[in-house]
Each structure stands twice: as structure tokens, then as C-alpha cells.
GROMACS .gro file of C-alpha atoms in nm:
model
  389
    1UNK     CA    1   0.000   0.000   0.000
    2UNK     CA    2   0.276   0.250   0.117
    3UNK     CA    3   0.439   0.167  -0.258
    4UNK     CA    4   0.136   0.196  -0.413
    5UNK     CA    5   0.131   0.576  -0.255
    6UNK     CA    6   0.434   0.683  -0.311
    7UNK     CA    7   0.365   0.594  -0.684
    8UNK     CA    8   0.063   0.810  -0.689
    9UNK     CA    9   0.237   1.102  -0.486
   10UNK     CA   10   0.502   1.095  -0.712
   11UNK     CA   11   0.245   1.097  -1.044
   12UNK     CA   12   0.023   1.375  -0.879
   13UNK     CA   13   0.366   1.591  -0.856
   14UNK     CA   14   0.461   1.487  -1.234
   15UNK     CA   15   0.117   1.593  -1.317
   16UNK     CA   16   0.154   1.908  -1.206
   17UNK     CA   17   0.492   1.988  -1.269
   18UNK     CA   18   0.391   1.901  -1.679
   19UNK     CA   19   0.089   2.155  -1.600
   20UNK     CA   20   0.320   2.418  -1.523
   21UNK     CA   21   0.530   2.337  -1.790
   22UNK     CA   22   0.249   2.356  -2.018
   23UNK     CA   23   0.121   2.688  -1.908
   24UNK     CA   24   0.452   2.902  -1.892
   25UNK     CA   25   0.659   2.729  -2.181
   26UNK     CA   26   0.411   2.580  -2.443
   27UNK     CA   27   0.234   2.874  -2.512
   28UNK     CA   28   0.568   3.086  -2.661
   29UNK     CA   29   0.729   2.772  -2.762
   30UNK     CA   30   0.398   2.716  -2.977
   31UNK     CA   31   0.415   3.087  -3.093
   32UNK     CA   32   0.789   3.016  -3.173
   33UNK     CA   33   0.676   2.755  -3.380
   34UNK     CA   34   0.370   2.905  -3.514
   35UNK     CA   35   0.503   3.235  -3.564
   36UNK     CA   36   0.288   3.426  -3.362
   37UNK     CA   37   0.339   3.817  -3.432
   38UNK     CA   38   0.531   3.999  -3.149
   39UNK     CA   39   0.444   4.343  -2.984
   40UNK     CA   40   0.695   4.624  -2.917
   41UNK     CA   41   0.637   4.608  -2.550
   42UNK     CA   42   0.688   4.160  -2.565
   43UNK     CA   43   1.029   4.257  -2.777
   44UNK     CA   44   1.113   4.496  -2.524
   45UNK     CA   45   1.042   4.234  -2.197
   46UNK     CA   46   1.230   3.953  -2.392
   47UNK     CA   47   1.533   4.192  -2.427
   48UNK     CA   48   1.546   4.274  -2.062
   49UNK     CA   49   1.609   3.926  -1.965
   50UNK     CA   50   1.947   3.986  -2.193
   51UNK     CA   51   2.010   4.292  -1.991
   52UNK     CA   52   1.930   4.110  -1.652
   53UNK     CA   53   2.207   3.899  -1.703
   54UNK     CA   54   2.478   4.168  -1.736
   55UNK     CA   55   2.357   4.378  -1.462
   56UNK     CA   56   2.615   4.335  -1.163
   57UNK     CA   57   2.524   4.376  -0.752
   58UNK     CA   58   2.668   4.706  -0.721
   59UNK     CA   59   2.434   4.852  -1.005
   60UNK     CA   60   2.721   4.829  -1.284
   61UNK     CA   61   2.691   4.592  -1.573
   62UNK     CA   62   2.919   4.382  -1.769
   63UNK     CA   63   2.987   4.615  -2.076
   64UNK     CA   64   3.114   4.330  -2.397
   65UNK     CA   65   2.982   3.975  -2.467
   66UNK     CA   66   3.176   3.768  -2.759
   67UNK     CA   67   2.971   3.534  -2.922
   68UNK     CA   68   3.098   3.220  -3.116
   69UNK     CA   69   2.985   2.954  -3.306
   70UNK     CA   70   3.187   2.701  -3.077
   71UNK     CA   71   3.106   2.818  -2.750
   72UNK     CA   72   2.749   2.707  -2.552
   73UNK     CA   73   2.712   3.068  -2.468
   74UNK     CA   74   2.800   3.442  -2.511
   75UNK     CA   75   3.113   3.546  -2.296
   76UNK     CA   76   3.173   3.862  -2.094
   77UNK     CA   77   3.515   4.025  -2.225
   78UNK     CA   78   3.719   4.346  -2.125
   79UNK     CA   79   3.533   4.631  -2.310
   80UNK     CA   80   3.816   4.893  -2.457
   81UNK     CA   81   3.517   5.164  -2.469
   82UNK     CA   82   3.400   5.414  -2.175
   83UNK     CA   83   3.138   5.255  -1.986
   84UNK     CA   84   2.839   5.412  -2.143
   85UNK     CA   85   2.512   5.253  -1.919
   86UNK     CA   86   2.277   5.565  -1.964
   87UNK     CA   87   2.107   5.364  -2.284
   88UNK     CA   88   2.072   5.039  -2.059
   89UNK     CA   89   1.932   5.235  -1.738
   90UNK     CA   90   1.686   5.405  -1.968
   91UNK     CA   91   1.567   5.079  -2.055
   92UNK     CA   92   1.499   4.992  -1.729
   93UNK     CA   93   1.343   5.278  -1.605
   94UNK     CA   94   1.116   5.307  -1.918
   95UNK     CA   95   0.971   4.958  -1.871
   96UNK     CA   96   0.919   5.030  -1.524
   97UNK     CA   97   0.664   5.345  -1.692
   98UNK     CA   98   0.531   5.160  -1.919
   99UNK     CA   99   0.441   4.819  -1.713
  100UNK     CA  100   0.432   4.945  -1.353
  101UNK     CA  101   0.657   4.691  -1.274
  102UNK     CA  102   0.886   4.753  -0.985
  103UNK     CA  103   1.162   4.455  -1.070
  104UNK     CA  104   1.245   4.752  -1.364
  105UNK     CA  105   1.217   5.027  -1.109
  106UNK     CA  106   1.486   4.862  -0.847
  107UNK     CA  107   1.691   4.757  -1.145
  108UNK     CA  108   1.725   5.113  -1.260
  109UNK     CA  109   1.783   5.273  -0.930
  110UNK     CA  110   2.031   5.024  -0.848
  111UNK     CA  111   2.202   5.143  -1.189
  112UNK     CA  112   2.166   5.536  -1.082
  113UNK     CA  113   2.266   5.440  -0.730
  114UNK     CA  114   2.642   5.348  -0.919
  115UNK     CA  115   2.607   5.610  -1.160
  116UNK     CA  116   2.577   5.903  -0.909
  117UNK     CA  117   2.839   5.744  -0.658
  118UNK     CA  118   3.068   5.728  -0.974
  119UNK     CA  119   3.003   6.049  -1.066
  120UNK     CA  120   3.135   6.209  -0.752
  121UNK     CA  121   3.495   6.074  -0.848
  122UNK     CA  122   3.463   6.094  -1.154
  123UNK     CA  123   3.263   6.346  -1.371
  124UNK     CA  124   3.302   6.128  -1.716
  125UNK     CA  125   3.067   5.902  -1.555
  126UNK     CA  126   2.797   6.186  -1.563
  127UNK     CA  127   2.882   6.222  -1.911
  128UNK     CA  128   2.825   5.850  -1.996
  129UNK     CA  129   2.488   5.869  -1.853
  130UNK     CA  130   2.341   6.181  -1.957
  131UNK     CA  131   2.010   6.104  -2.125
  132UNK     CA  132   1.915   5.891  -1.796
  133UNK     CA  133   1.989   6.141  -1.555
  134UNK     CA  134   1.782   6.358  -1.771
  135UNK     CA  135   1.518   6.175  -1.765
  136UNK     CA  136   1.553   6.111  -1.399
  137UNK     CA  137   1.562   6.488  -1.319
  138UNK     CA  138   1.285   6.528  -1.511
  139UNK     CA  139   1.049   6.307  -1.380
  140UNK     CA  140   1.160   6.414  -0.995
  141UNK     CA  141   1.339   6.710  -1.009
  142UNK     CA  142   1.593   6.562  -0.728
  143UNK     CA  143   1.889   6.805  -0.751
  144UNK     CA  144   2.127   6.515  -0.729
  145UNK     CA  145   2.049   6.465  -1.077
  146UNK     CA  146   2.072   6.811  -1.214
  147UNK     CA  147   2.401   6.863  -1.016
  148UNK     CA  148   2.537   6.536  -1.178
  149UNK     CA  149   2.434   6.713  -1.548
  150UNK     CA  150   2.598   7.050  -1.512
  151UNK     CA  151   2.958   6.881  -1.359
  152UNK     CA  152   2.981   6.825  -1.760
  153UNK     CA  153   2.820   7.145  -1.888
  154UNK     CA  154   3.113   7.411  -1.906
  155UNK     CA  155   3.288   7.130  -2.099
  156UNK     CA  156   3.045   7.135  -2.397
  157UNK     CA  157   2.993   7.492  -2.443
  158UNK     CA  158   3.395   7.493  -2.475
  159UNK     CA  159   3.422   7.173  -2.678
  160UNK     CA  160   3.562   7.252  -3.063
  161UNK     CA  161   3.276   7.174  -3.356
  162UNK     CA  162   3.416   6.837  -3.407
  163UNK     CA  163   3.427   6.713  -3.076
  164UNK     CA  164   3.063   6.885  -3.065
  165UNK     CA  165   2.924   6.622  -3.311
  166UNK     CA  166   3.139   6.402  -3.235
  167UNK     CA  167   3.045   6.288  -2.876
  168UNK     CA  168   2.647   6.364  -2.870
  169UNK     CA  169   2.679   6.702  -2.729
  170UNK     CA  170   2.400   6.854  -2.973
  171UNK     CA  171   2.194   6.619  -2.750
  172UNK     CA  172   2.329   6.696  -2.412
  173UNK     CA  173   2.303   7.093  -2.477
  174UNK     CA  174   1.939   7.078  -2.555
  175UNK     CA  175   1.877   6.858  -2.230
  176UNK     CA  176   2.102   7.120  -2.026
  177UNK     CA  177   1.879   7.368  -2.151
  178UNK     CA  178   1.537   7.203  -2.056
  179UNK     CA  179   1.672   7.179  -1.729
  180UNK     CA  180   1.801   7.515  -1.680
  181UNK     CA  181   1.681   7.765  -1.916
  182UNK     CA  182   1.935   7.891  -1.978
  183UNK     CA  183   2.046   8.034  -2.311
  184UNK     CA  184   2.411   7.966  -2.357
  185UNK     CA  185   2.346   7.620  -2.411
  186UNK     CA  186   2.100   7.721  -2.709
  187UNK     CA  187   2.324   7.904  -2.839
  188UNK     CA  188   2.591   7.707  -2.845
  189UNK     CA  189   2.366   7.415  -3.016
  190UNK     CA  190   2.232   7.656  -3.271
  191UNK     CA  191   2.568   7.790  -3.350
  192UNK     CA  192   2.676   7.423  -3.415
  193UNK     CA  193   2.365   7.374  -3.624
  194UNK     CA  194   2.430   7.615  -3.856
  195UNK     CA  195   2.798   7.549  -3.880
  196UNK     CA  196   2.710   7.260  -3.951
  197UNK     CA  197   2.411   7.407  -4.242
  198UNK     CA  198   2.749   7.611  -4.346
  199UNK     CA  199   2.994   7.327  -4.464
  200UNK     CA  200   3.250   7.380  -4.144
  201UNK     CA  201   3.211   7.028  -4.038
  202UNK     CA  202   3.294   6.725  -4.261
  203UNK     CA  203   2.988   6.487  -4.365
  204UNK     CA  204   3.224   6.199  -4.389
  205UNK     CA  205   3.341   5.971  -4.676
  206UNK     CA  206   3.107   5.863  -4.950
  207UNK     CA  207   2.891   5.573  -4.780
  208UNK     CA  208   2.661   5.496  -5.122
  209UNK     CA  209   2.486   5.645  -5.403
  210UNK     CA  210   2.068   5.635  -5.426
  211UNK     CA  211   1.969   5.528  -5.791
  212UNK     CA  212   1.899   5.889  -5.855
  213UNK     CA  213   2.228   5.998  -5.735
  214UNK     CA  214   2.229   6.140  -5.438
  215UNK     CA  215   2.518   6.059  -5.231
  216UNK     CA  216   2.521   5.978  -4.822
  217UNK     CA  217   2.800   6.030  -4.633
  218UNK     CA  218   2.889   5.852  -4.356
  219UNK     CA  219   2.827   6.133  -4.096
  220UNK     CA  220   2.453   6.238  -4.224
  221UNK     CA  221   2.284   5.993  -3.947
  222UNK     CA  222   2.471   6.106  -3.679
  223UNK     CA  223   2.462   6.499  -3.752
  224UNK     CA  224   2.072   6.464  -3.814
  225UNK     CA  225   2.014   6.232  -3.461
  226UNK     CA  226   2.268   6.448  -3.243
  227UNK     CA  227   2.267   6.802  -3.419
  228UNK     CA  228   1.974   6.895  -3.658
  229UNK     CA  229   1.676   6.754  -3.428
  230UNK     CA  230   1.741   6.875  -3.100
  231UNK     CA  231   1.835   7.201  -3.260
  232UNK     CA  232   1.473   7.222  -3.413
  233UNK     CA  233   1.345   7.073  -3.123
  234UNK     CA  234   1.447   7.364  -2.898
  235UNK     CA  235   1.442   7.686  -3.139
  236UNK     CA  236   1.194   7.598  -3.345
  237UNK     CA  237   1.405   7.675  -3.649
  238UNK     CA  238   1.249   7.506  -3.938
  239UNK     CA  239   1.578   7.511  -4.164
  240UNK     CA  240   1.756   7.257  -3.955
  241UNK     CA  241   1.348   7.010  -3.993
  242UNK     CA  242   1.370   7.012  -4.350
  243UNK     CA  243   1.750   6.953  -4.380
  244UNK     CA  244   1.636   6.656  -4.174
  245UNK     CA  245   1.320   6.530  -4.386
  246UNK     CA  246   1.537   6.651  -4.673
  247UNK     CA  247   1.782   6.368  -4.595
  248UNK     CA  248   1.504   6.106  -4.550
  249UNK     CA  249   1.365   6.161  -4.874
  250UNK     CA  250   1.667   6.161  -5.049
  251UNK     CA  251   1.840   5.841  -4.865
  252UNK     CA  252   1.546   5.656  -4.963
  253UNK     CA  253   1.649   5.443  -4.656
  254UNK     CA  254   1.443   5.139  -4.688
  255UNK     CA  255   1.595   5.016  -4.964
  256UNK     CA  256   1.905   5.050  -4.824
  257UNK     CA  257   1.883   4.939  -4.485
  258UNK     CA  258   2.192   4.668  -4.496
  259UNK     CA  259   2.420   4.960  -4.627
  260UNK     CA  260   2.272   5.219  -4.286
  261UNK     CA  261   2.297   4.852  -4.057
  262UNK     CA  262   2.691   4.796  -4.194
  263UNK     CA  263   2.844   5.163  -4.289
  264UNK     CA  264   3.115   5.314  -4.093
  265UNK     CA  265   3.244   5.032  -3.884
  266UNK     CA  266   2.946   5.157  -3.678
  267UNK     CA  267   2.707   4.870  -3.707
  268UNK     CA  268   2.357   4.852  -3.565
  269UNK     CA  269   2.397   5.238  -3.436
  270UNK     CA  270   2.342   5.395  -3.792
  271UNK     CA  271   1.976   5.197  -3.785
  272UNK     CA  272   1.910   5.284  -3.425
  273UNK     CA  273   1.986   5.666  -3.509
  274UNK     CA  274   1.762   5.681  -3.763
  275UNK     CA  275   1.469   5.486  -3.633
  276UNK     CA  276   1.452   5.688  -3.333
  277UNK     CA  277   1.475   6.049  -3.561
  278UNK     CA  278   1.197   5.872  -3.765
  279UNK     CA  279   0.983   5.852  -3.450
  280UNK     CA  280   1.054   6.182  -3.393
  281UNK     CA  281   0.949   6.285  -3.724
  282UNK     CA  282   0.649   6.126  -3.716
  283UNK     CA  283   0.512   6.338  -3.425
  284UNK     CA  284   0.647   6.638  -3.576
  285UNK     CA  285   0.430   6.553  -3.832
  286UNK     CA  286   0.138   6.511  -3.605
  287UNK     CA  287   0.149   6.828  -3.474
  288UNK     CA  288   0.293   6.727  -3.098
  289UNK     CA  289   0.512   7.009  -2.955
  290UNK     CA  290   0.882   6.894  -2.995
  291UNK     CA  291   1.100   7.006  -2.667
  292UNK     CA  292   1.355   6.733  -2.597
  293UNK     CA  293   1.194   6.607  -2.331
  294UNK     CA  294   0.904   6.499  -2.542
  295UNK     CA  295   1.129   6.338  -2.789
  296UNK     CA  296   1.449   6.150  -2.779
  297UNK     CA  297   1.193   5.842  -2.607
  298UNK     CA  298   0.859   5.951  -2.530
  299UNK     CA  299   0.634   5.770  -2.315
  300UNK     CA  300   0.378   5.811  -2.576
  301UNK     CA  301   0.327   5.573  -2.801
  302UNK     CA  302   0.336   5.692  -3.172
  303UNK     CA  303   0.033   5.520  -3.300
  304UNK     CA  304  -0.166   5.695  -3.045
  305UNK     CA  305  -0.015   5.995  -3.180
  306UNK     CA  306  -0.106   5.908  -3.529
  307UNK     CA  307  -0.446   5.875  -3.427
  308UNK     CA  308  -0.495   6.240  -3.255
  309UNK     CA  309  -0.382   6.384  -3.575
  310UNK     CA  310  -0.577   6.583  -3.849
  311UNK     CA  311  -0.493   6.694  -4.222
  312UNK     CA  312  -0.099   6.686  -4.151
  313UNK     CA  313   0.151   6.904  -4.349
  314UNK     CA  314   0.386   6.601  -4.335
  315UNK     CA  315   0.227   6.237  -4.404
  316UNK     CA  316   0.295   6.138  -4.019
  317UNK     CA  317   0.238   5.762  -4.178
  318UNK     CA  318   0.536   5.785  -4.440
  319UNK     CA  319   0.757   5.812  -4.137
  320UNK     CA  320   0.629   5.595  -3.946
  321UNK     CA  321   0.604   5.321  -4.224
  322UNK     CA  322   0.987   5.395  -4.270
  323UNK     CA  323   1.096   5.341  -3.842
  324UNK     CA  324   0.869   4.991  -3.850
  325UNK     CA  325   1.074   4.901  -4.174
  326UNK     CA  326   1.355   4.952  -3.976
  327UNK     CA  327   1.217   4.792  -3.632
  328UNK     CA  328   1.150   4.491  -3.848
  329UNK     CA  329   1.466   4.469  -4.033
  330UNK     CA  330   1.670   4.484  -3.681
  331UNK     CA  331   1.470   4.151  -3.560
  332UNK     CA  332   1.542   3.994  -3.823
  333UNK     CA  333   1.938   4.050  -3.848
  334UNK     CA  334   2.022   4.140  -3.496
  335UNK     CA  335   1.805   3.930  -3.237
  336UNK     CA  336   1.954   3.618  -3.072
  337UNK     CA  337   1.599   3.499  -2.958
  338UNK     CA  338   1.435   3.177  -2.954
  339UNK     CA  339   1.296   3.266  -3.287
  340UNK     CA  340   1.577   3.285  -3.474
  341UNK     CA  341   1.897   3.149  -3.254
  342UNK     CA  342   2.236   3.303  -3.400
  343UNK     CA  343   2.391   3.165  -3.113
  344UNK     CA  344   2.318   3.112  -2.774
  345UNK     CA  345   1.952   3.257  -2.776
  346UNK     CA  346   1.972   3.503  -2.478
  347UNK     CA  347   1.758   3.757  -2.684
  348UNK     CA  348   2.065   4.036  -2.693
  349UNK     CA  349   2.077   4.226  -2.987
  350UNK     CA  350   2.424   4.134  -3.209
  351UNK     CA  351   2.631   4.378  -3.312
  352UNK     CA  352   2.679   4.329  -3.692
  353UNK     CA  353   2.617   4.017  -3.962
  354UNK     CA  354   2.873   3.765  -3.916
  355UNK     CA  355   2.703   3.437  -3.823
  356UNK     CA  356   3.084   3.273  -3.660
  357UNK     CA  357   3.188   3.501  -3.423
  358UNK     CA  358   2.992   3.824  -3.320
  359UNK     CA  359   2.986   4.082  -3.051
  360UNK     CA  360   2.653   4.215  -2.815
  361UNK     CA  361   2.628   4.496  -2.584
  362UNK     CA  362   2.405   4.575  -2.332
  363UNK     CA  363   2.413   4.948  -2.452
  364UNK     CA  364   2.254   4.866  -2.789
  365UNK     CA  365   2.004   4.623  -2.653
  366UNK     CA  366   1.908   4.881  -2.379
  367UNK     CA  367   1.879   5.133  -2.688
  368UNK     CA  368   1.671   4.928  -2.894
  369UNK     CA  369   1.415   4.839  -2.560
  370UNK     CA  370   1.284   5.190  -2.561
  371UNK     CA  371   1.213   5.199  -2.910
  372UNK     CA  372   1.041   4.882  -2.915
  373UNK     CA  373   0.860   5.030  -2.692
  374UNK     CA  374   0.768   5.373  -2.823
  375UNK     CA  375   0.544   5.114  -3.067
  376UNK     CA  376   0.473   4.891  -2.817
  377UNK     CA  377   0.123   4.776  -2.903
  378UNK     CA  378   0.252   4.732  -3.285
  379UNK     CA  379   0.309   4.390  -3.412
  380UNK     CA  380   0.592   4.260  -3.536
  381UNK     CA  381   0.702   3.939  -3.756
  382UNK     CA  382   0.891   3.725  -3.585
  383UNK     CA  383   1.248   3.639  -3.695
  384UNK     CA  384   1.324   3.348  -3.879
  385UNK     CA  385   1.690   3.190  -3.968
  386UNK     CA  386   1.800   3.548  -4.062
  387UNK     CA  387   1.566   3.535  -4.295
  388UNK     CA  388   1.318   3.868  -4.337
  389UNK     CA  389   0.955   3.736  -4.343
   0.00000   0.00000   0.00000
């Protein structure tokens, strides 16, 4: 009898444990299988569990994985680069304001816990994490956070045009002056904007030619996401908008979204750039006010955007169409996911093409969560063996 027990106890624990089984992992292995579309916002979860992994005690992060073909999994290496988390602390925090989750909400105060203890010794660290303490001042308007922005700020109104562009600063300037008002750092972004308008800083080497012969340089992206937008953003300047749609309808960038994903060494970042400006665009277009800290990762959404909008001078659609082109064609080539395993399936976002040996960061996963999720009740097509659907 006592066998006889055991032998049903153990059954009745089976039993359940398949149960369980069955309701968290069939249901996404069967949409795996099935290809079942995938929102923004279940992209941006599935990425998170990538960034939960490099995420350290102390609130730092492990900043390089190598990936090869012969290894079970992705490895942390020595990173040669500053340790820029602001893009990966974002993520965190805008998941947290998006799902009301508070695992997001620890996880990104633990990050700004490091960040501002850093910061004290050592003032790059501010610099590394602008847009997040921006956002974090923003949203509380704790002085820590403000004081941790201007340790940087006499450094960019002194920088030289090139290092300007060069390290974001276009950005950084228009946040310094949502947070302070003040008009020196206008100035100095408008004066790079039109130095920029004026030919004094180089658009780069020749990076390909449209069919109808317009050439982009391997610069454009980067001027248009760090100079031209926040410039219009904040004066309102309409010559540095249209030198940005003038671009976009020029670069005809969906058909040449391998050339943006590989040009300039710089890999997924040319894509990310522009997906984020086309976001921007499209609620330009929609008639939203543009200050930076509407843009550069809203909270909201762009199809609800799209919806409030009447008889727009710009096609707010057009753009959009263009950033979900390029949302799509990022799953596809970039996700190590169950969907489409690369190589070890963690769902971080890879680097560049090569299938042998690859690189991910947590800075360009973090990136890509909080675009995901400025169209996170969009669908997406799952990714299939590299494949575009």
C-alpha cells in the first residue's frame, strides 16, 4: 500500500509539474513555432532578460559579450570603450513606466545608485549617462540629478565643432537647456547647427549612391540624430526640420537598410539613429510640440499619436512606415531569440552580420528596448533563420 502511494504522490507531482510546464513554456514555444506576431512592448520584456544577465550587484553591468559559433554561450570580455550605461538604465526605467513593474524600477535605481556614486569621483561618468539622468531629473526634479548634469556642462559649451558632433553634445546641450533655461546652451547648439548648415564640419566619406544619385555620407545619421533635431526641437528653427526630412527623402532608406545597418564600422547604431529620428518625425508631423523632453523616447506611443492627428503638413504615416521598416529589419538580423537562434539565444541584440563570431552589448540592446517600446502595441514578424519574413 505505502508503494502503491508513493507511486501516486510521485504521479500527482509529475502531473503538475507538466501543468506548469504547459502553461509558462508551451504557449511561446507554440508561438515560436507558429510564428505568432510579437508586440513592441513583448520585444522589449524579452530583451530585458538579456540585460538582466549583465547587470552586476553594485548597479554596474558587464559592458562586452563575444559570441561564437563554438562556445554554448555568449562570454563577458574586457570592453576597450567608456562605460556608457545611460542607454541600458533608460531601458529599465522606461519599462518600469510603461508596465508598472517595480523589478524595472529597483533595477534602474540600483544602476543610478552606481552612476551618481561614480560620478562624484569621476565626472566622465555623468557624461556616460546623460540622457538617464535627464530623464531622472525630469520626472523628480531631485537636484542630485541636475548637479550630476551641469559637472559636464562648461565642458560642452567649450568643446571645438568636431568634438561637438562628435560625442552627442548637440543632445546633451538641448537637455542642459530644458533643465536650466538657460540660453548659452542654445546658443551654443544653434551655432553648431548652422555650422554645420554652413559646410564647417565634414559629412564623412562617401557611404553609397541612391539610384537617382544622391550621395550619403557617412556622418549624415549622426549629424541629423545628435545636431539637426534637438536644434529644431528647442528653437523651433524650421531650416535645420527640413534639412532633416530633406535627408530622408533623399536616402530613400528602406531600400538601403543593410548599407545604414553595416556603414562606418558603426554597425547597428546607424539603424538605431535613424529609427529613433523617424519617431521623432512622425510626431512632428502630427502636430505634438517637440522640446527634448518629449522626444528623444517619449512615453507616448506613436500610433496613439497618429491617431490624434488631423490633415498633416507632413504624411505622419510615411515616417512611421519607414521606423517599422527599420524595427523589423533589426529583428530579423540582430536578435539572438528563440525565434531565430544566432547563437546562444539570450535575446541580446548582435552587433553586426557575421554568423561565426559576433559581438553584443548591453548598450545597444538597452537602446533598442525603448524603441520597441515607443510602438509597443505594434506587431511585429517574428524572426526566422535570418531570414526577413
Amino acid at each position: 500500500m505505502m508503494k502503491k502511494n508513493i507511486i501516486l504522490a510521485a504521479s500527482a507531482v509529475f502531473a503538475i509539474a507538466l501543468m506548469y510546464y504547459a502553461a509558462v513554456y508551451l504557449p511561446e514555444f507554440i508561438g515560436v513555432k507558429a510564428g505568432k506576431r510579437l508586440t513592441g512592448l513583448e520585444i522589449a520584456k524579452k530583451t530585458a532578460l538579456f540585460l538582466d544577465k549583465t547587470l552586476k550587484p553594485d548597479g554596474s553591468f558587464e559592458l562586452l559579450y563575444e559570441c561564437t559559433k563554438n562556445d554554448s554561450a555568449c562570454k563577458a570580455i574586457e570592453s576597450s570603450g567608456p562605460p556608457h550605461t545611460g542607454q541600458i538604465l533608460r531601458a529599465y526605467y522606461h519599462l518600469w513606466k510603461t508596465t508598472s513593474d517595480p523589478k524595472y524600477k529597483e533595477k534602474a535605481d540600483r544602476a543610478m545608485g552606481f552612476v551618481l556614486d561614480a560620478c562624484e569621483k569621476n565626472s566622465d561618468y555623468c557624461e556616460w549617462n546623460y540622457f538617464a539622468l535627464h530623464d531622472f531629473y525630469m520626472d523628480f526634479k531631485d537636484d542630485r540629478f541636475k548637479k550630476a548634469m551641469l559637472k559636464s556642462a562648461d565642458k560642452f559649451l567649450n568643446e571645438s565643432l568636431e568634438n561637438t558632433v562628435n560625442n552627442n553634445n548637440g543632445i546633451k546641450l538641448a537637455a542642459l537647456y530644458h533643465v536650466t533655461g538657460e540660453k548659452k546652451y542654445l546658443d551654443k547648439l544653434d551655432k553648431t547647427a548652422k555650422d554645420i548648415l554652413d559646410g564647417k564640419f565634414s559629412r564623412g566619406l562617401e557611404f553609397f549612391v541612391t539610384s537617382d544619385y544622391y550621395v550619403v555620407r557617412n556622418n549624415d545619421i549622426h549629424i541629423i540624430w545628435s545636431v539637426y533635431l534637438p536644434a529644431y526641437a528647442e528653437t523651433q528653427n524650421v531650416i535645420y526640420l527640413n534639412a532633416v526630412k530633406d535627408f530622408f527623402e533623399k536616402s530613400h532608406i528602406t531600400e538601403h537598410l543593410g548599407k545604414f545597418d553595416s556603414g562606418a564600422g558603426l554597425g547597428i547604431g546607424n539603424l538605431a539613429k535613424a529609427w529613433e529620428v523617424l519617431l521623432d518625425l512622425t510626431e512632428i508631423a502630427q502636430g505634438r510640440n517637440p522640446h527634448y523632453g518629449d522626444l528623444q523616447g517619449s512615453m507616448r506611443t506613436v500610433p496613439e499619436a497618429l491617431a490624434s492627428h488631423d490633415e498633416p503638413d507632413d504624411d505622419p504615416e510615411v515616417f512611421y512606415a519607414q521606423a517599422k521598416a527599420i524595427g523589423q529589419h533589426i529583428l530579423n538580423e540582430r536578435w539572438d531569440s528563440q525565434y531565430n537562434r544566432q547563437f546562444n539565444a539570450d535575446y541580446g541584440f548582435l552587433h553586426a552580420a557575421n554568423k561565426s563570431k559576433n559581438n553584443k552589448s548591453p548598450f545597444y540592446s538597452g537602446w533598442l528596448i525603448q524603441l520597441y517600446l515607443r510602438m509597443l502595441d505594434d506587431s511585429f514578424e517574428p524572426p526566422t533563420d535570418g531570414q526577413s519574413p
